[in-house]
mmCIF file of C-alpha atoms in Angstrom:
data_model
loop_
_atom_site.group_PDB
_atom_site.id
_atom_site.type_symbol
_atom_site.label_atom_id
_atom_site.label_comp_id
_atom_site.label_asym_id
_atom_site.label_seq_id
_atom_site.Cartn_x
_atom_site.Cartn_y
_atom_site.Cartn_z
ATOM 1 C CA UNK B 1 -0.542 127.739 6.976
ATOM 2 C CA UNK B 2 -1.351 131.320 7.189
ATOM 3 C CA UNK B 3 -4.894 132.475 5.845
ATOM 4 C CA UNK B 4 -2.519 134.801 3.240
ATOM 5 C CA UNK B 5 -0.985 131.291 2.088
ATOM 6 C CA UNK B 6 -3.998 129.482 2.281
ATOM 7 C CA UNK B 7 -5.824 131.772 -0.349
ATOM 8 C CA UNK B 8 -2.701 131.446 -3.077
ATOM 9 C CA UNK B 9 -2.836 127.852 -2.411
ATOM 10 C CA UNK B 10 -6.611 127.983 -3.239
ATOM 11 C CA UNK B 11 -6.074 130.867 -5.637
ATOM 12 C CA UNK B 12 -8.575 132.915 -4.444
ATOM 13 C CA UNK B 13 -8.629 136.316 -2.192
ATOM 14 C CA UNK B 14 -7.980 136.580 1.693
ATOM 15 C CA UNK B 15 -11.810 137.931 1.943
ATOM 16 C CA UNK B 16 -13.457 135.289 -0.109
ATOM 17 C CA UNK B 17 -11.337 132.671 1.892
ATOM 18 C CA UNK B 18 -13.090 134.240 4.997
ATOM 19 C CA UNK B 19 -16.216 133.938 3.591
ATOM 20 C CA UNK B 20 -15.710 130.334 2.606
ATOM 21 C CA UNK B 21 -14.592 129.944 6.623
ATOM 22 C CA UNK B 22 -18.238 131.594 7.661
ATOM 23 C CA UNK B 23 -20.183 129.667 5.596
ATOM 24 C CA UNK B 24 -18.268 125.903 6.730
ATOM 25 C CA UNK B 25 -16.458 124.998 3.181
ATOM 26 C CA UNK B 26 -13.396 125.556 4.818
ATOM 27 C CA UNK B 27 -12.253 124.495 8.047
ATOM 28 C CA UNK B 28 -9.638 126.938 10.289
ATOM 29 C CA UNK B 29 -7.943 126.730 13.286
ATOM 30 C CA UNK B 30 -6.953 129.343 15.757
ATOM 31 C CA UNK B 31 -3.905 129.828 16.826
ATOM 32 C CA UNK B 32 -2.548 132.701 18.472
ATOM 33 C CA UNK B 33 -6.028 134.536 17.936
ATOM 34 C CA UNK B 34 -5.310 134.249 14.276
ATOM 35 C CA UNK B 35 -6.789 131.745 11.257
ATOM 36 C CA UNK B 36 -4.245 128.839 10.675
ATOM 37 C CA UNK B 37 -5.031 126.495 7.969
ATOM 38 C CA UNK B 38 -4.125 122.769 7.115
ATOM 39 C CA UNK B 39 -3.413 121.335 3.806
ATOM 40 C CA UNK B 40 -5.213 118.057 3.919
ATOM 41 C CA UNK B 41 -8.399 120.538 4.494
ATOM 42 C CA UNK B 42 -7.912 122.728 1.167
ATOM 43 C CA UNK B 43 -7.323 120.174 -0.740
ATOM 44 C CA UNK B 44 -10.523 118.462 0.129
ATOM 45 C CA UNK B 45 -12.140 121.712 -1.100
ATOM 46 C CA UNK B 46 -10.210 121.482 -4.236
ATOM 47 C CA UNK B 47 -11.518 117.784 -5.208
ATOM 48 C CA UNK B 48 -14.388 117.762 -6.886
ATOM 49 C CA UNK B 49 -17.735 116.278 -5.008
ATOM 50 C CA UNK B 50 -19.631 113.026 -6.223
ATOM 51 C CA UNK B 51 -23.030 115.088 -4.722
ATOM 52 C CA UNK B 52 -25.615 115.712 -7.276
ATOM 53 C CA UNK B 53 -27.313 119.195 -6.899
ATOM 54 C CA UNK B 54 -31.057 119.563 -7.641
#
């Protein structure tokens, strides 16, 4: 999916979406020079974690 698409799905902005792409909590794909999304990868950002955070 586009990165437009991909930051509805997520309900957040296109520019935080990038931001979560720099920092690695996303992962993208290019295609055609442009950011390309896959399901299975936002949703694993939209379950919660089992990591405990000191």
């Amino acid at each position: 999916m586009t990165a437009s698409e991909a930051a509805s799905y997520l309900r957040v902005s296109v520019g935080q979406l990038r931001n979560m792409v720099y920092r690695g909590q996303v992962r993208s794909y290019r295609l055609q020079n442009r950011l390309r999304f896959l399901r299975s990868d936002l949703d694993r950002v939209l379950k919660p974690s089992n990591r405990m955070e000191a």
